Coordinates of C-alpha atoms and ligand atoms in Angstrom, one line a residue:
Chain J
M1 CA -46.7 136.7 100.4
D2 CA -49.3 136.6 97.6
F3 CA -52.8 137.3 98.7
A4 CA -55.7 135.7 96.9
I5 CA -57.9 138.5 98.1
S6 CA -57.1 141.9 99.5
V7 CA -59.7 144.5 100.3
H8 CA -58.8 148.0 101.3
N9 CA -61.3 150.3 103.0
V10 CA -64.2 149.1 100.9
S11 CA -67.6 150.7 101.6
K12 CA -70.9 150.1 99.8
K13 CA -74.0 152.2 100.1
Y14 CA -77.4 151.3 98.8
G15 CA -79.0 154.8 98.7
T16 CA -78.4 155.9 102.3
L17 CA -78.0 152.5 103.7
L18 CA -74.4 151.7 104.5
A19 CA -74.1 148.0 103.8
L20 CA -70.3 147.8 104.0
D21 CA -68.3 150.1 106.2
K22 CA -64.6 150.4 105.5
V23 CA -63.8 146.7 105.2
N24 CA -60.2 145.7 105.2
L25 CA -59.2 142.1 104.6
K26 CA -56.5 139.9 103.3
V27 CA -56.9 136.2 102.5
E28 CA -53.8 134.1 101.7
E29 CA -53.8 131.8 98.8
G30 CA -55.1 128.2 99.2
K31 CA -57.2 129.1 102.2
L32 CA -60.8 128.2 103.1
F33 CA -62.2 131.5 104.3
A34 CA -65.5 132.0 106.1
L35 CA -67.4 135.2 106.3
L36 CA -69.5 134.7 109.4
G37 CA -72.4 137.0 110.3
P38 CA -76.1 137.3 110.8
N39 CA -78.6 138.1 108.1
G40 CA -78.1 141.6 106.7
A41 CA -74.5 141.8 107.9
G42 CA -73.2 142.6 104.4
K43 CA -71.8 139.2 103.4
T44 CA -73.6 139.0 100.1
T45 CA -72.7 142.6 99.3
L46 CA -69.0 141.9 99.8
L47 CA -69.1 138.7 97.8
R48 CA -70.8 140.5 94.9
I49 CA -68.2 143.2 94.9
L50 CA -65.4 140.6 94.9
T51 CA -67.1 138.8 92.0
T52 CA -67.3 142.1 90.0
Q53 CA -71.0 142.3 89.9
F54 CA -71.0 145.9 91.0
E55 CA -68.4 148.5 92.2
P56 CA -67.8 149.5 95.8
T57 CA -68.9 153.0 96.6
S58 CA -65.4 153.7 97.9
G59 CA -62.2 151.7 98.5
E60 CA -60.4 149.1 96.4
A61 CA -60.4 145.4 96.2
F62 CA -58.1 142.9 94.5
V63 CA -58.7 139.3 93.7
L64 CA -55.8 137.2 92.5
G65 CA -54.0 140.5 92.1
R66 CA -56.6 141.9 89.7
N67 CA -58.6 145.1 90.5
V68 CA -62.2 144.1 90.7
V69 CA -63.3 147.3 89.0
T70 CA -60.7 147.8 86.3
Q71 CA -59.7 144.3 85.6
G72 CA -63.0 142.6 85.9
E73 CA -62.9 141.0 82.5
E74 CA -59.7 139.2 83.2
L75 CA -60.7 138.2 86.7
R76 CA -64.0 136.7 85.6
E77 CA -62.1 134.0 83.7
L78 CA -60.5 132.8 86.9
I79 CA -63.3 132.7 89.4
S80 CA -66.5 130.8 90.0
Y81 CA -69.5 132.1 92.0
V82 CA -72.5 130.3 93.4
P83 CA -75.1 132.8 94.6
Q84 CA -77.2 132.4 97.7
E85 CA -80.3 131.8 95.5
M86 CA -80.8 128.9 93.2
S87 CA -78.9 129.4 90.0
V88 CA -79.5 126.6 87.6
W89 CA -82.1 126.2 84.9
T90 CA -84.8 123.9 86.2
D91 CA -86.6 123.0 82.9
I92 CA -83.6 121.2 81.5
S93 CA -81.6 118.3 82.9
G94 CA -78.6 118.5 85.2
Y95 CA -76.3 117.4 82.5
E96 CA -77.7 120.0 80.1
N97 CA -77.0 122.7 82.7
L98 CA -73.4 121.7 82.9
L99 CA -73.2 121.4 79.1
I100 CA -74.6 124.9 78.5
Y101 CA -72.3 126.5 81.2
S102 CA -69.3 124.7 79.8
K103 CA -70.1 126.2 76.4
I104 CA -70.6 129.6 77.8
Y105 CA -67.2 129.3 79.4
G106 CA -65.7 128.1 76.1
L107 CA -64.4 124.7 77.1
S108 CA -63.3 122.7 74.1
A109 CA -65.4 119.7 73.1
E110 CA -62.8 117.3 74.7
E111 CA -62.2 119.3 77.9
R112 CA -66.0 119.6 78.2
K113 CA -66.6 115.8 78.2
N114 CA -64.1 115.2 81.0
A115 CA -64.9 118.3 83.0
I116 CA -68.6 117.4 83.0
R117 CA -68.0 113.8 83.9
D118 CA -65.6 114.7 86.7
S119 CA -67.7 117.3 88.3
L120 CA -70.8 115.1 88.2
Q121 CA -68.8 112.4 89.8
L122 CA -67.4 114.7 92.5
M123 CA -70.9 115.8 93.5
D124 CA -72.4 112.3 93.3
L125 CA -74.8 113.4 90.5
T126 CA -73.8 110.9 87.8
E127 CA -76.9 108.9 88.2
A128 CA -79.3 111.8 88.4
A129 CA -77.6 113.7 85.6
N130 CA -80.3 113.1 82.9
R131 CA -83.2 114.0 85.1
L132 CA -84.9 117.4 84.9
V133 CA -83.6 119.7 87.6
S134 CA -87.2 120.4 88.6
T135 CA -87.3 116.9 90.0
F136 CA -84.1 117.4 92.1
S137 CA -84.1 117.9 95.9
G138 CA -82.7 121.1 97.4
G139 CA -79.4 119.3 98.2
M140 CA -79.1 118.0 94.7
I141 CA -79.7 121.4 93.3
R142 CA -76.9 122.8 95.5
K143 CA -74.6 120.1 94.4
L144 CA -75.4 120.8 90.7
E145 CA -74.6 124.4 91.3
L146 CA -71.3 123.5 92.9
A147 CA -70.6 121.1 90.0
C148 CA -71.1 124.0 87.6
A149 CA -68.7 126.1 89.7
V150 CA -65.9 123.5 90.0
M151 CA -66.3 122.3 86.4
I152 CA -64.4 125.3 85.0
K153 CA -61.5 124.7 87.5
P154 CA -61.5 128.2 89.0
K155 CA -58.7 129.6 91.1
I156 CA -61.2 130.8 93.7
L157 CA -64.7 129.6 94.5
F158 CA -67.0 132.2 95.9
L159 CA -69.9 130.6 97.7
D160 CA -72.7 132.6 99.2
E161 CA -74.3 130.6 102.0
P162 CA -73.6 127.3 100.2
T163 CA -75.6 125.1 102.6
I164 CA -78.5 127.4 103.5
G165 CA -81.7 125.5 104.1
L166 CA -80.1 122.1 103.7
D167 CA -80.3 119.2 106.2
P168 CA -77.3 118.5 108.4
A169 CA -76.3 115.3 106.5
T170 CA -76.2 117.0 103.1
R171 CA -74.4 120.0 104.6
K172 CA -71.7 117.6 105.9
T173 CA -71.2 115.8 102.6
I174 CA -71.0 119.1 100.7
W175 CA -68.4 120.4 103.0
E176 CA -66.4 117.2 102.8
K177 CA -66.3 117.5 99.1
L178 CA -65.3 121.2 99.2
K179 CA -62.6 120.4 101.8
A180 CA -61.2 117.7 99.6
L181 CA -61.2 120.0 96.5
N182 CA -59.3 122.6 98.5
R183 CA -56.8 120.0 99.7
E184 CA -56.2 118.4 96.4
S185 CA -56.2 121.3 94.0
G186 CA -55.4 124.2 96.3
T187 CA -58.6 126.0 95.1
N188 CA -59.4 128.9 97.4
V189 CA -62.8 128.8 98.9
F190 CA -64.3 132.1 100.1
F191 CA -67.8 131.5 101.6
S192 CA -70.3 133.2 103.7
T193 CA -72.4 131.6 106.3
H194 CA -74.5 132.3 109.3
Y195 CA -73.9 128.8 110.7
M196 CA -71.3 129.0 113.4
D197 CA -70.5 125.3 113.4
E198 CA -69.7 125.4 109.7
A199 CA -67.3 128.2 110.0
E200 CA -65.6 126.5 113.0
L201 CA -65.4 123.1 111.4
Y202 CA -64.4 123.9 107.9
A203 CA -62.7 127.3 107.6
D204 CA -59.0 128.0 108.0
E205 CA -59.9 131.5 108.8
I206 CA -63.0 133.3 109.9
G207 CA -64.0 136.9 109.4
I208 CA -66.7 138.1 111.7
I209 CA -68.9 140.6 110.0
N210 CA -71.8 142.5 111.5
R211 CA -73.7 145.6 110.3
G212 CA -71.3 146.1 107.5
K213 CA -68.2 146.1 109.7
L214 CA -65.6 143.4 109.5
I215 CA -64.9 143.1 113.2
K216 CA -62.3 140.3 113.6
V217 CA -60.3 137.9 111.4
A218 CA -58.7 134.9 113.0
S219 CA -58.5 131.1 112.9
P220 CA -61.3 129.2 114.7
D221 CA -58.8 128.3 117.5
E222 CA -57.5 131.8 117.9
L223 CA -61.0 133.1 118.1
K224 CA -62.0 130.7 120.8
R225 CA -58.9 131.2 122.8
S226 CA -59.2 135.0 122.5
V227 CA -62.6 135.0 124.0
S228 CA -62.1 133.8 127.5
S229 CA -60.5 131.0 129.5
D230 CA -62.0 127.6 130.1
L231 CA -64.5 127.2 132.9
V232 CA -64.4 124.5 135.6
T233 CA -67.6 124.1 137.6
V234 CA -67.4 122.2 140.9
E235 CA -70.4 121.2 142.9
S236 CA -69.9 120.2 146.5
S237 CA -72.2 118.6 149.0
S238 CA -72.0 121.6 151.3
E239 CA -71.1 125.2 151.1
V240 CA -67.5 125.8 150.1
S241 CA -65.3 127.7 152.6
R242 CA -63.7 131.0 151.7
S243 CA -60.3 129.6 152.4
A244 CA -60.8 126.8 150.0
A245 CA -61.7 129.4 147.3
S246 CA -58.7 131.6 148.1
H247 CA -56.3 128.6 147.9
L248 CA -57.7 128.0 144.4
R249 CA -57.0 131.6 143.4
K250 CA -53.4 131.1 144.1
L251 CA -53.0 128.3 141.6
R252 CA -51.1 129.0 138.4
D253 CA -53.3 129.7 135.4
V254 CA -56.4 130.3 137.5
S255 CA -57.7 133.8 136.8
C256 CA -60.9 133.9 138.7
V257 CA -62.9 131.9 141.2
E258 CA -66.5 132.6 142.0
S259 CA -68.4 130.8 144.7
K260 CA -72.2 130.6 144.8
G261 CA -73.4 128.4 147.7
N262 CA -72.4 124.8 147.0
T263 CA -71.0 125.7 143.5
L264 CA -67.6 127.0 142.5
E265 CA -66.9 128.5 139.1
I266 CA -63.2 128.5 138.3
S267 CA -61.8 130.3 135.2
T268 CA -58.5 128.8 133.9
R269 CA -56.3 129.1 130.9
S270 CA -56.6 125.4 130.2
S271 CA -59.0 123.1 132.0
E272 CA -57.0 120.0 131.0
E273 CA -53.8 121.3 132.6
S274 CA -55.3 122.8 135.7
L275 CA -57.8 120.1 136.6
G276 CA -55.3 118.0 138.6
A277 CA -54.1 121.0 140.7
I278 CA -57.7 122.1 141.3
V279 CA -58.9 118.7 142.6
K280 CA -55.8 118.4 144.8
S281 CA -56.3 121.8 146.3
L282 CA -60.0 121.1 147.0
L283 CA -59.3 117.7 148.6
S284 CA -56.7 119.1 150.9
D285 CA -59.3 121.6 152.0
K286 CA -61.6 118.7 152.7
V287 CA -64.2 119.8 150.1
V288 CA -66.4 116.9 149.1
I289 CA -66.8 117.0 145.3
K290 CA -70.2 115.8 144.1
R291 CA -69.8 116.8 140.4
I292 CA -67.2 118.4 138.3
A293 CA -67.6 119.8 134.8
T294 CA -65.5 121.7 132.3
H295 CA -66.6 124.0 129.6
K296 CA -64.5 125.1 126.6
P297 CA -65.5 128.5 125.0
S298 CA -67.3 128.0 121.7
I299 CA -67.3 130.0 118.5
D300 CA -70.7 131.3 119.7
D301 CA -69.0 132.8 122.7
A302 CA -66.5 134.4 120.3
F303 CA -69.2 135.7 118.1
L304 CA -71.1 137.1 121.0
R305 CA -68.1 138.9 122.2
Y306 CA -67.0 140.5 118.9
A307 CA -70.3 141.1 117.2
G308 CA -72.2 141.9 120.4
T309 CA -75.2 139.8 119.2
K310 CA -76.1 136.2 119.0
G311 CA -74.9 134.8 115.7
S312 CA -77.5 132.1 115.1
A313 CA -79.6 134.3 112.9
Q314 CA -83.3 133.8 112.7
D315 CA -84.4 132.6 109.3
T316 CA -85.9 135.8 108.0
G317 CA -85.9 138.0 105.0
R318 CA -83.7 136.7 102.2
L319 CA -83.9 133.1 103.5
S320 CA -87.6 132.9 103.5
E321 CA -87.4 134.4 100.0
L322 CA -85.0 131.6 99.1
K323 CA -87.3 129.0 100.5
R324 CA -90.1 130.5 98.5
I325 CA -88.1 130.2 95.3
R326 CA -87.1 126.7 96.0
E327 CA -90.7 125.8 96.8
R328 CA -91.8 127.3 93.5
I329 CA -89.2 125.2 91.7
R330 CA -90.3 122.1 93.4
R331 CA -93.8 122.7 92.3
G332 CA -92.5 123.2 88.8
Chain M
M1 CA -63.4 139.7 73.8
K2 CA -63.2 138.5 70.2
L3 CA -66.1 138.1 67.9
N4 CA -66.1 134.3 68.0
E5 CA -66.4 134.4 71.8
Y6 CA -69.5 136.6 71.4
L7 CA -70.8 134.1 68.9
R8 CA -70.1 131.2 71.3
V9 CA -72.2 132.8 74.1
I10 CA -75.0 133.5 71.7
L11 CA -75.0 130.0 70.3
S12 CA -75.0 128.5 73.8
M13 CA -78.1 130.6 74.7
I14 CA -79.9 129.5 71.6
E15 CA -79.0 125.9 72.3
L16 CA -80.4 126.3 75.8
E17 CA -83.6 127.6 74.4
I18 CA -83.9 124.7 72.0
R19 CA -83.3 122.2 74.8
R20 CA -86.0 123.9 76.8
I21 CA -88.5 123.7 74.0
M22 CA -87.6 120.0 73.5
H23 CA -88.4 119.3 77.1
D24 CA -91.7 121.2 77.2
R25 CA -93.7 122.3 74.2
T26 CA -96.9 123.3 76.1
E27 CA -96.3 127.0 75.8
L28 CA -95.7 126.7 72.1
Y29 CA -99.0 124.9 71.7
L30 CA -100.9 127.3 73.9
R31 CA -99.5 130.3 72.1
A32 CA -100.6 128.9 68.8
V33 CA -104.2 128.9 69.7
Q34 CA -104.8 132.7 69.3
P35 CA -103.2 133.1 65.9
L36 CA -105.2 130.0 64.7
L37 CA -108.4 131.7 65.9
W38 CA -107.6 134.8 63.9
L39 CA -107.1 132.8 60.8
L40 CA -110.0 130.4 61.4
V41 CA -112.7 132.8 62.6
F42 CA -111.8 136.5 62.3
G43 CA -110.3 136.2 58.7
P44 CA -113.2 134.4 57.0
I45 CA -115.9 136.4 58.8
V46 CA -114.5 139.9 58.2
G47 CA -113.4 138.8 54.7
S48 CA -117.0 137.9 53.8
F49 CA -118.0 141.5 54.1
H50 CA -115.5 142.5 51.4
S51 CA -115.2 145.8 53.2
I52 CA -111.4 146.1 53.5
P53 CA -109.4 147.0 50.4
T54 CA -106.9 144.2 50.1
G55 CA -106.3 144.3 46.4
N56 CA -107.4 141.0 45.0
I57 CA -106.0 139.0 47.9
P58 CA -108.5 137.0 50.0
Y59 CA -108.8 138.7 53.5
T60 CA -107.5 135.6 55.4
D61 CA -104.4 135.6 53.2
Y62 CA -104.0 139.3 53.7
I63 CA -103.9 139.1 57.5
M64 CA -101.9 135.9 57.7
P65 CA -98.5 137.7 57.8
G66 CA -99.8 140.1 60.4
V67 CA -101.1 137.3 62.6
L68 CA -97.7 135.6 62.2
A69 CA -95.9 138.7 63.1
Q70 CA -98.1 139.4 66.1
S71 CA -97.9 135.9 67.6
T72 CA -94.1 135.7 67.1
T73 CA -93.5 139.1 68.6
T74 CA -95.8 138.2 71.5
V75 CA -93.5 135.3 72.3
A76 CA -90.6 137.8 72.2
I77 CA -92.3 140.5 74.2
F78 CA -93.0 138.1 77.1
F79 CA -89.5 136.7 77.1
G80 CA -88.7 139.3 79.7
L81 CA -90.6 137.1 82.1
V82 CA -87.9 134.5 81.8
I83 CA -85.3 137.2 82.6
I84 CA -87.3 138.2 85.7
W85 CA -87.4 134.6 86.8
E86 CA -83.7 134.4 86.3
R87 CA -83.3 137.5 88.3
E88 CA -85.3 136.2 91.3
S89 CA -83.3 133.0 91.2
G90 CA -79.5 133.7 91.1
I91 CA -78.9 132.8 87.4
L92 CA -78.4 136.4 86.2
K93 CA -75.9 137.1 89.1
K94 CA -74.0 134.0 88.0
L95 CA -74.0 135.1 84.3
V96 CA -72.9 138.6 85.2
A97 CA -70.0 137.1 87.2
S98 CA -69.1 134.8 84.2
P99 CA -66.7 135.9 81.5
S100 CA -69.6 136.5 79.0
P101 CA -69.9 140.2 78.2
D102 CA -73.3 141.8 78.9
F103 CA -73.8 142.5 75.2
A104 CA -73.4 138.8 74.4
I105 CA -75.7 137.8 77.2
V106 CA -78.4 140.1 76.0
A107 CA -77.9 139.3 72.3
G108 CA -77.9 135.6 73.2
R109 CA -81.0 135.7 75.2
S110 CA -82.8 137.8 72.6
M111 CA -81.9 135.4 69.8
A112 CA -83.0 132.6 72.1
A113 CA -86.4 134.2 72.1
G114 CA -86.1 134.7 68.3
T115 CA -85.6 130.9 68.1
R116 CA -88.7 130.3 70.1
A117 CA -90.6 132.6 67.8
L118 CA -89.3 130.6 64.8
F119 CA -90.7 127.4 66.3
Q120 CA -94.0 129.3 66.5
A121 CA -93.8 130.3 62.9
V122 CA -93.0 126.8 61.8
F123 CA -96.3 125.9 63.5
I124 CA -98.5 128.6 62.0
I125 CA -97.4 128.6 58.4
P126 CA -98.3 125.0 57.6
F127 CA -101.6 125.5 59.4
A128 CA -102.4 128.6 57.2
V129 CA -101.6 126.5 54.1
L130 CA -104.0 123.8 55.3
M131 CA -106.6 126.5 55.6
G132 CA -106.2 127.4 52.0
V133 CA -103.9 130.5 52.4
K134 CA -101.9 130.7 49.2
I135 CA -98.2 131.1 50.1
F136 CA -96.1 132.7 47.4
P137 CA -94.4 129.7 45.7
N138 CA -90.7 130.5 46.2
P139 CA -88.7 128.6 48.8
L140 CA -86.1 131.4 49.0
Y141 CA -88.8 133.9 49.9
L142 CA -90.1 131.5 52.6
I143 CA -86.7 131.1 54.1
S144 CA -86.1 134.8 54.0
A145 CA -89.4 135.3 55.8
L146 CA -88.3 132.9 58.6
I147 CA -85.0 134.7 59.0
L148 CA -86.9 137.9 59.2
V149 CA -89.2 136.5 61.9
F150 CA -86.1 135.5 63.8
F151 CA -84.5 138.9 63.7
A152 CA -87.6 140.9 64.3
S153 CA -88.5 138.8 67.3
S154 CA -85.0 139.1 68.7
G155 CA -85.3 142.8 68.5
F156 CA -88.6 142.7 70.5
A157 CA -87.0 140.4 73.0
S158 CA -84.3 142.9 73.7
L159 CA -87.0 145.5 74.2
S160 CA -88.6 143.0 76.6
I161 CA -85.3 142.5 78.4
L162 CA -84.8 146.3 78.7
I163 CA -88.3 146.6 80.2
A164 CA -87.6 143.8 82.6
S165 CA -84.5 145.4 83.8
I166 CA -86.4 148.6 84.5
L167 CA -89.6 147.1 86.0
K168 CA -88.0 144.2 87.8
T169 CA -91.2 142.5 89.0
R170 CA -93.4 140.0 87.3
E171 CA -96.6 141.8 88.0
R172 CA -95.6 145.1 86.6
F173 CA -94.2 143.4 83.6
M174 CA -97.3 141.5 82.8
G175 CA -99.3 144.7 82.8
L176 CA -97.0 146.6 80.5
G177 CA -96.6 143.6 78.1
Q178 CA -100.3 143.8 77.3
V179 CA -100.2 147.5 76.9
I180 CA -97.5 147.2 74.2
I181 CA -98.8 144.4 72.2
L182 CA -102.3 145.5 71.3
P183 CA -101.6 149.0 70.1
M184 CA -98.7 147.7 68.1
F185 CA -100.9 145.2 66.4
F186 CA -103.9 147.4 65.7
G187 CA -101.7 150.4 64.9
S188 CA -100.0 148.6 62.0
N189 CA -101.0 147.3 58.6
A190 CA -101.6 143.8 60.0
L191 CA -105.4 143.9 59.6
Y192 CA -106.0 146.8 57.2
P193 CA -103.9 148.9 54.8
V194 CA -102.2 152.0 56.4
N195 CA -103.9 154.4 54.0
S196 CA -107.3 153.4 55.3
M197 CA -106.4 154.7 58.7
P198 CA -107.1 158.2 60.2
P199 CA -104.1 160.5 59.7
L200 CA -102.8 160.3 63.3
L201 CA -102.9 156.6 63.3
Q202 CA -101.1 156.6 60.0
L203 CA -98.3 158.6 61.6
F204 CA -98.1 156.0 64.4
A205 CA -98.1 153.2 61.9
S206 CA -95.2 154.7 60.1
V207 CA -93.0 154.6 63.2
N208 CA -94.4 151.3 64.4
P209 CA -91.8 148.5 63.7
M210 CA -94.6 146.1 63.3
T211 CA -95.7 147.8 60.1
Y212 CA -92.3 147.1 58.5
I213 CA -92.3 143.5 59.7
V214 CA -95.8 142.9 58.4
D215 CA -95.0 144.6 55.1
A216 CA -91.9 142.5 54.6
L217 CA -93.6 139.3 55.5
R218 CA -96.6 140.0 53.3
G219 CA -94.3 140.6 50.3
L220 CA -92.4 137.5 50.9
L221 CA -95.2 135.1 51.9
I222 CA -98.2 136.4 50.0
T223 CA -97.8 138.9 47.2
G224 CA -94.3 138.2 46.1
N225 CA -93.8 142.0 45.8
I226 CA -90.6 142.7 47.5
S227 CA -89.8 146.2 46.3
Q228 CA -90.1 147.6 49.9
L229 CA -88.1 144.7 51.3
P230 CA -84.6 146.4 51.5
L231 CA -86.1 149.3 53.5
D232 CA -88.0 146.9 55.8
I233 CA -84.8 144.9 56.5
V234 CA -82.7 148.0 57.2
I235 CA -85.3 149.3 59.6
I236 CA -85.6 145.9 61.4
L237 CA -81.8 145.6 61.7
I238 CA -81.5 149.1 63.1
F239 CA -84.2 148.3 65.5
D240 CA -82.3 145.2 66.6
A241 CA -79.0 146.9 67.0
V242 CA -80.3 149.8 68.9
L243 CA -82.4 147.7 71.3
I244 CA -79.7 145.1 72.0
S245 CA -77.3 147.9 72.7
I246 CA -79.5 149.8 75.0
A247 CA -80.7 146.7 76.8
S248 CA -77.1 145.5 77.4
L249 CA -76.0 148.9 78.6
N250 CA -78.8 148.7 81.1
F251 CA -78.5 145.1 81.9
K252 CA -76.5 145.3 85.1
R253 CA -79.3 147.4 86.5
I254 CA -81.5 144.3 86.7
I255 CA -79.4 142.6 89.3
E256 CA -78.9 145.7 91.5
Ligands
ADP1 N1 -79.9 145.5 96.2 C1 -80.0 146.1 97.4 N2 -80.6 147.2 97.5 C2 -80.8 147.8 98.7 N3 -80.4 147.3 99.9 C3 -79.8 146.2 99.9 C4 -79.5 145.4 98.6 N4 -78.9 144.3 98.9 C5 -78.7 144.3 100.3 N5 -79.2 145.4 100.8 C6 -79.2 145.7 102.3 O1 -77.8 145.8 102.6 C7 -77.6 145.1 103.9 C8 -76.6 144.0 103.7 O2 -77.2 143.0 102.9 P1 -76.5 141.7 102.5 O3 -75.1 142.0 101.9 O4 -77.4 141.0 101.6 O5 -76.3 140.9 103.9 P2 -76.1 139.4 104.2 O6 -75.7 138.7 102.9 O7 -75.1 139.3 105.2 O8 -77.4 138.9 104.7 C9 -79.0 144.7 104.4 O9 -79.4 145.7 105.2 C10 -79.8 144.6 103.1 O10 -81.1 144.9 103.4
MG2 MG1 -76.6 137.1 102.0

């Protein structure tokens, strides 16, 4: 099996601060991989090491089989990177940004024409292309950055918090485009995010990172399944008898039953499969069911379990800095 | 990386700068005000005292190359601000992760500043002519002077990039920029001949790159005496090569 990315025991220190702590990771080719973690977890640091911006303090990392330290030059020809912060020139037009980048990357005049047209089209920027970037909205700027990144047809796209600070509708369209790109051209996408829902909806695999440690790597489904069982909550009109509860415990797949007055909380491997048996057992014990609800574990539950903290990070630090920069750009 | 790939990155950066200038020329106009004041006010007034030995050249003509050198190098010295902005946004990170080598990025951005300085010169020279400054009538000399302005400013822009990669913030940079520009201007032959200075200042002037730039420009634009020109050019090219190299070796520091 060829791995697009493989990371061995990578650590990174800034002075005394340990930003990455012996990270090990393998990502298969063609995958959409999400690095999920709160602010300060070390996501940006890992992305910047993988894009050859600086060396790890210890450990080794390979991208597309190239060592990020010794084969950086070769590797940089194959990857694209969109940093967390804004990364286009705002005092020229969107088209000119693409033009200059395509020249820096050495696309021939003919390749250039097609590549610019296609990437503008992909990101719905054809009409706005000749406007100054300083008149663009935050979402359009992000799309232009992505257009720059896909224009050179990289093997891997590294995206650092690609949808940070954008509204939900724009986030959704951006992800649909990236998904389509991944499906159609097999481009790997390696992105960081602190939005749980994004990792869950769009990634093939999620790596949970917190305080420099990569804690768990799994698919969204595996993650959710690994957390806990489904929960079925039953509310009755009167207190539920002990015998009714103990009958439930004997059902296959039910791992735990807790009764609190009129309410029962039943943990089961799969609520869909057990619901019939649960209702049948309750009815035979003459329990009057007033309300019944099922709860599937979410990626938030998974994050809480592995990282030990709530994932939905507060918008502090870097993000407010980003907002400030975007603000400044808007003002021109 | 082959030579033509370096050239490609450098030309892209120059093109970027020209496109920027085409979209917004305000900075160019604002920066032209100061040199015009030197020529319009300072030159005629100080010249009227006939106190500075300039040979038989009118004083305004004498200082015109210095004023040109000062205003174009100012453009270059403050180019670091662009780099600091690009650091605060993610542009530099993206450039560092691109296939362009650091040396090409730094040389390219420096020559972009050189290009901006050239636009400045193309502004100032006709104005000086309008004011009656007598430019030495040889188009080859004029073109050489413009090429010289380009390379000299590029060298100062690398110095500026080097400073930006050490200081990193806008505020600190602004302070230092001023501290560099004035001594360089007054400690050169821009406004008075070097041999009229006190000995210590003469020593400073002899290591001040501005002196060589002004000397070369004065020969090409005013006196037509270019006996010193080869030395001036060698010094300017060494200055460029050294600064671009140091700045590119140091370049990754800026994004740390
Ligand atoms: N250039 C830097 N110098 C010093 N410390 C840094 C630098 N970049 C990041 N850090 C610190 O390293 C830790 C990880 O940061 P980062 O990789 O940016 O996290 P994330 O992208 O997950 O928010 C944080 O504590 C941050 O403050
Ligand atoms: Mg980050």
